[in-house]
């Protein structure tokens, strides 16, 4: 995989990501978490899902988040996407500080600035593929950019399936429809939660190639949670979480370097438990 210039470390208030290697020029930030913590339960049942996480995500890049089950990777994504409320800390998305926003403002932010791709597709079964794709635009009462719609649909190769309902589509086709829905409103940031988790290897590769292409050709910003080193290798950068903390940051990943890093984290975990 070709190397990509990564942003230099800085403070959360600055105009570039907090983690990464030195770059010649600052890379704009699309989202950042500052001192983010999430605690579930109380007393003996208390679980710290996120533990004082501070991290930034670069605009126009694909960032993968990895970690063992229970590491906090999905919780981090949900807090960043305004799908869950942190116990403490701040989240800034596309220049908007989520702290203190009311439900209506959060709903509008998710609708207008964010796109989502979920493992389970989350398509509306009674709508056609076309209607599912345009649903965010329709809900917002906005005008569909037909040229952009055509670009996304043709890039994903689903034009001949637009009049089919989800039950008439394969898993890979449903996820391609979900990807089109995520991009059709031109969001500032797309969150993809295990987007290939329910797909076979061929369909997974098609989705990952599209996500990579949407970054390289369309300048889309994507944060992807995955457990798959092959999927993570499509990213510009991989963050590793363990026990609610970021413990690693890998630029220009390959499947091999991701596996090596994961093996090192597992070994360190066994040593820590000994």
Coordinates of C-alpha atoms in Angstrom, one line a residue:
X1 CA 0.0 0.0 0.0
X2 CA 1.4 3.4 -0.9
X3 CA 2.5 5.6 2.0
X4 CA 0.5 8.6 2.8
X5 CA 1.7 11.7 4.6
X6 CA 0.4 11.8 8.2
X7 CA -0.3 14.8 10.4
X8 CA 2.1 15.8 13.2
X9 CA 1.2 15.6 17.0
X10 CA -0.3 18.7 18.6
X11 CA -2.7 19.8 21.2
X12 CA -6.5 19.3 20.8
X13 CA -7.1 23.0 20.3
X14 CA -4.7 23.2 17.3
X15 CA -5.6 22.9 13.7
X16 CA -4.2 19.4 13.2
X17 CA -4.6 15.8 14.6
X18 CA -3.1 15.0 18.0
X19 CA -1.4 11.8 16.7
X20 CA 0.6 10.8 13.7
X21 CA 4.0 11.4 12.1
X22 CA 5.4 14.8 11.0
X23 CA 4.0 16.4 7.9
X24 CA 5.1 19.3 5.8
X25 CA 1.8 21.2 6.3
X26 CA -1.0 20.9 8.9
X27 CA -3.8 18.6 8.0
X28 CA -7.3 20.0 8.9
X29 CA -9.2 18.2 11.6
X30 CA -12.7 16.9 10.9
X31 CA -13.5 15.7 14.4
X32 CA -11.8 15.4 17.8
X33 CA -12.3 14.0 21.2
X34 CA -10.9 15.8 24.2
X35 CA -10.5 14.1 27.6
X36 CA -13.4 11.7 26.6
X37 CA -14.6 9.2 29.2
X38 CA -17.6 7.0 29.3
X39 CA -18.6 5.0 32.4
X40 CA -21.5 2.6 32.6
X41 CA -23.0 1.5 35.9
X42 CA -22.0 2.3 39.5
X43 CA -20.2 0.6 42.4
X44 CA -19.0 -3.0 41.7
X45 CA -20.8 -3.1 38.4
X46 CA -19.1 0.1 37.1
X47 CA -17.3 -0.3 33.7
X48 CA -15.1 2.3 32.2
X49 CA -15.6 2.0 28.5
X50 CA -13.5 5.1 27.6
X51 CA -10.8 6.5 29.9
X52 CA -9.7 10.1 29.2
X53 CA -9.3 9.7 25.4
X54 CA -7.9 12.6 23.5
X55 CA -7.6 12.1 19.7
X56 CA -8.2 14.0 16.4
X57 CA -9.2 12.7 13.0
X58 CA -7.9 14.2 9.9
X59 CA -10.2 15.6 7.2
X60 CA -10.0 13.7 3.9
X61 CA -8.5 10.5 5.5
X62 CA -9.7 7.0 6.4
X63 CA -8.9 6.2 10.0
X64 CA -9.5 2.6 11.3
X65 CA -10.1 1.9 15.0
X66 CA -9.1 -1.6 16.3
X67 CA -9.0 -3.4 19.6
X68 CA -10.2 -6.5 21.3
X69 CA -13.8 -7.0 22.3
X70 CA -14.7 -4.6 25.1
X71 CA -11.8 -2.2 24.3
X72 CA -14.1 0.8 23.8
X73 CA -13.8 1.2 20.0
X74 CA -17.5 1.2 19.3
X75 CA -18.2 3.4 22.3
X76 CA -15.6 5.9 21.0
X77 CA -17.4 5.9 17.6
X78 CA -20.8 6.3 19.2
X79 CA -19.7 9.2 21.3
X80 CA -18.0 10.9 18.4
X81 CA -21.1 10.4 16.2
X82 CA -23.5 11.8 18.9
X83 CA -25.2 8.4 19.2
X84 CA -24.2 8.2 22.9
X85 CA -23.4 10.8 25.5
X86 CA -19.9 10.8 27.2
X87 CA -19.6 10.9 31.0
X88 CA -17.0 13.6 30.7
X89 CA -14.9 15.3 28.1
X90 CA -15.8 17.0 24.8
X91 CA -16.4 16.1 21.2
X92 CA -16.1 18.5 18.3
X93 CA -17.4 17.5 14.8
X94 CA -16.8 19.6 11.8
X95 CA -16.2 22.6 14.0
X96 CA -19.3 22.1 16.2
X97 CA -18.8 21.4 19.9
X98 CA -21.4 18.8 20.9
X99 CA -21.2 19.7 24.6
X100 CA -24.6 21.1 25.7
X101 CA -26.4 20.7 22.3
X102 CA -30.0 19.8 22.7
X103 CA -31.6 16.7 21.2
X104 CA -32.9 18.6 18.1
X105 CA -29.5 20.1 17.4
X106 CA -27.8 16.7 17.8
X107 CA -30.4 15.2 15.4
X108 CA -29.7 17.9 12.9
X109 CA -26.0 17.5 13.1
X110 CA -26.3 13.7 12.5
X111 CA -28.6 14.3 9.6
X112 CA -26.7 17.1 7.9
X113 CA -23.0 16.5 8.7
X114 CA -22.6 12.8 9.4
X115 CA -23.1 9.6 7.4
X116 CA -23.4 6.1 8.8
X117 CA -22.6 2.6 7.6
X118 CA -23.5 -0.2 10.0
X119 CA -22.7 -3.9 10.0
X120 CA -26.4 -4.8 9.8
X121 CA -27.0 -2.4 6.8
X122 CA -30.1 -0.8 8.5
X123 CA -32.0 -0.4 5.3
X124 CA -35.8 0.3 5.5
X125 CA -37.3 -3.0 4.1
X126 CA -40.4 -1.3 2.5
X127 CA -38.4 1.1 0.5
X128 CA -36.5 0.5 -2.7
X129 CA -32.8 0.9 -3.0
X130 CA -33.2 4.3 -4.6
X131 CA -35.6 5.4 -1.8
X132 CA -33.2 4.2 0.9
X133 CA -30.3 6.1 -0.6
X134 CA -32.2 9.4 -0.8
X135 CA -33.9 9.0 2.6
X136 CA -31.5 11.4 4.5
X137 CA -32.0 14.1 1.8
X138 CA -35.8 13.5 1.8
X139 CA -36.0 13.7 5.6
X140 CA -34.0 16.9 5.6
X141 CA -36.3 18.4 3.0
X142 CA -33.3 19.2 0.8
X143 CA -33.0 19.0 -2.9
X144 CA -31.2 15.9 -4.2
X145 CA -28.0 16.6 -6.1
X146 CA -28.8 14.3 -9.0
X147 CA -25.3 14.5 -10.5
X148 CA -23.7 13.4 -7.2
X149 CA -26.3 10.7 -6.8
X150 CA -25.4 9.4 -10.2
X151 CA -21.7 9.5 -9.4
X152 CA -22.2 7.5 -6.2
X153 CA -24.5 5.0 -7.7
X154 CA -22.4 4.4 -10.7
X155 CA -19.2 4.1 -8.6
X156 CA -20.8 1.5 -6.5
X157 CA -22.3 -0.3 -9.5
X158 CA -25.8 -0.5 -8.2
X159 CA -27.8 1.3 -10.9
X160 CA -29.5 -1.8 -12.1
X161 CA -30.7 -2.5 -8.5
X162 CA -32.2 0.8 -7.6
X163 CA -35.8 -0.4 -8.0
X164 CA -35.3 -3.5 -5.8
X165 CA -36.2 -3.7 -2.1
X166 CA -33.6 -4.9 0.4
X167 CA -35.0 -8.4 0.5
X168 CA -34.3 -8.7 -3.2
X169 CA -30.6 -7.7 -2.8
X170 CA -27.6 -9.8 -1.7
X171 CA -25.7 -8.7 1.5
X172 CA -23.0 -7.0 -0.6
X173 CA -25.6 -5.1 -2.6
X174 CA -27.4 -4.0 0.6
X175 CA -24.2 -2.7 2.0
X176 CA -23.4 -0.8 -1.2
X177 CA -26.8 0.8 -0.9
X178 CA -26.0 1.7 2.7
X179 CA -22.7 3.2 1.5
X180 CA -24.5 5.3 -1.1
X181 CA -27.0 6.5 1.5
X182 CA -24.1 7.5 3.8
X183 CA -22.5 9.6 1.0
X184 CA -25.4 11.0 -0.9
X185 CA -25.8 14.1 1.4
X186 CA -22.0 14.9 1.2
X187 CA -21.5 14.6 4.9
X188 CA -18.4 16.0 6.6
X189 CA -17.6 12.6 8.2
X190 CA -18.8 9.0 7.6
X191 CA -18.7 6.6 10.5
X192 CA -18.5 2.9 9.5
X193 CA -19.0 0.3 12.2
X194 CA -17.7 -3.1 11.1
X195 CA -19.0 -2.4 7.6
X196 CA -17.7 -5.8 6.3
X197 CA -18.6 -7.9 9.3
X198 CA -21.6 -9.7 7.6
X199 CA -20.0 -10.0 4.1
X200 CA -17.9 -12.6 2.4
X201 CA -14.4 -11.8 1.3
X202 CA -15.3 -10.7 -2.2
X203 CA -18.1 -8.4 -1.1
X204 CA -15.9 -7.1 1.7
X205 CA -13.2 -6.1 -0.8
X206 CA -15.7 -4.3 -2.9
X207 CA -16.9 -2.2 0.0
X208 CA -13.4 -1.5 1.3
X209 CA -12.2 -0.4 -2.2
X210 CA -15.2 1.9 -2.4
X211 CA -14.5 3.5 1.0
X212 CA -10.8 3.9 0.0
X213 CA -11.8 5.5 -3.4
X214 CA -14.3 7.8 -1.7
X215 CA -11.4 9.2 0.3
X216 CA -8.9 9.4 -2.5
X217 CA -11.2 10.7 -5.3
X218 CA -14.0 12.5 -3.4
X219 CA -12.1 13.8 -0.4
X220 CA -14.4 12.0 2.0
X221 CA -13.5 11.7 5.7
X222 CA -14.1 8.2 7.2
X223 CA -13.7 6.6 10.7
X224 CA -14.1 2.9 10.5
X225 CA -14.3 0.4 13.4
X226 CA -13.0 -3.0 12.4
X227 CA -11.6 -6.2 13.9
X228 CA -10.1 -7.2 10.5
X229 CA -6.4 -6.4 9.8
X230 CA -7.1 -6.7 6.0
X231 CA -9.8 -4.0 6.3
X232 CA -7.6 -1.9 8.5
X233 CA -4.9 -2.0 5.8
X234 CA -7.1 0.2 3.5
X235 CA -6.8 3.0 6.1
X236 CA -4.4 5.9 6.2
X237 CA -4.0 5.3 9.9
X238 CA -5.0 2.8 12.6
X239 CA -5.7 3.6 16.2
X240 CA -5.5 0.7 18.7
X241 CA -7.6 0.8 21.9
X242 CA -7.3 -1.4 25.0
X243 CA -9.3 -1.0 28.1
X244 CA -10.8 2.3 26.9
X245 CA -7.4 3.9 26.1
X246 CA -5.5 4.6 22.9
X247 CA -2.4 2.5 23.2
X248 CA -1.1 2.6 19.6
X249 CA -1.2 4.7 16.4
X250 CA 0.0 3.2 13.1
X251 CA 0.4 5.2 9.9
X252 CA 0.4 3.6 6.4
X253 CA -0.7 0.2 7.7
X254 CA -0.5 -3.1 6.0
X255 CA -2.3 -6.3 7.1
X256 CA 1.1 -7.6 8.3
X257 CA 2.0 -4.5 10.4
X258 CA -1.5 -4.4 11.9
X259 CA -1.2 -8.1 12.9
X260 CA 2.2 -7.4 14.4
X261 CA 0.9 -4.5 16.4
X262 CA -2.1 -6.5 17.6
X263 CA 0.1 -9.4 18.6
X264 CA 2.4 -7.0 20.6
X265 CA -0.6 -5.6 22.4
X266 CA -1.9 -9.1 23.2
X267 CA 1.5 -10.0 24.6
X268 CA 1.7 -6.9 26.7
X269 CA -1.8 -7.7 28.0
X270 CA -0.7 -11.2 29.1
X271 CA 2.4 -9.8 30.8
X272 CA 0.3 -7.2 32.6
X273 CA -2.1 -9.9 33.9
X274 CA 0.7 -12.2 35.1

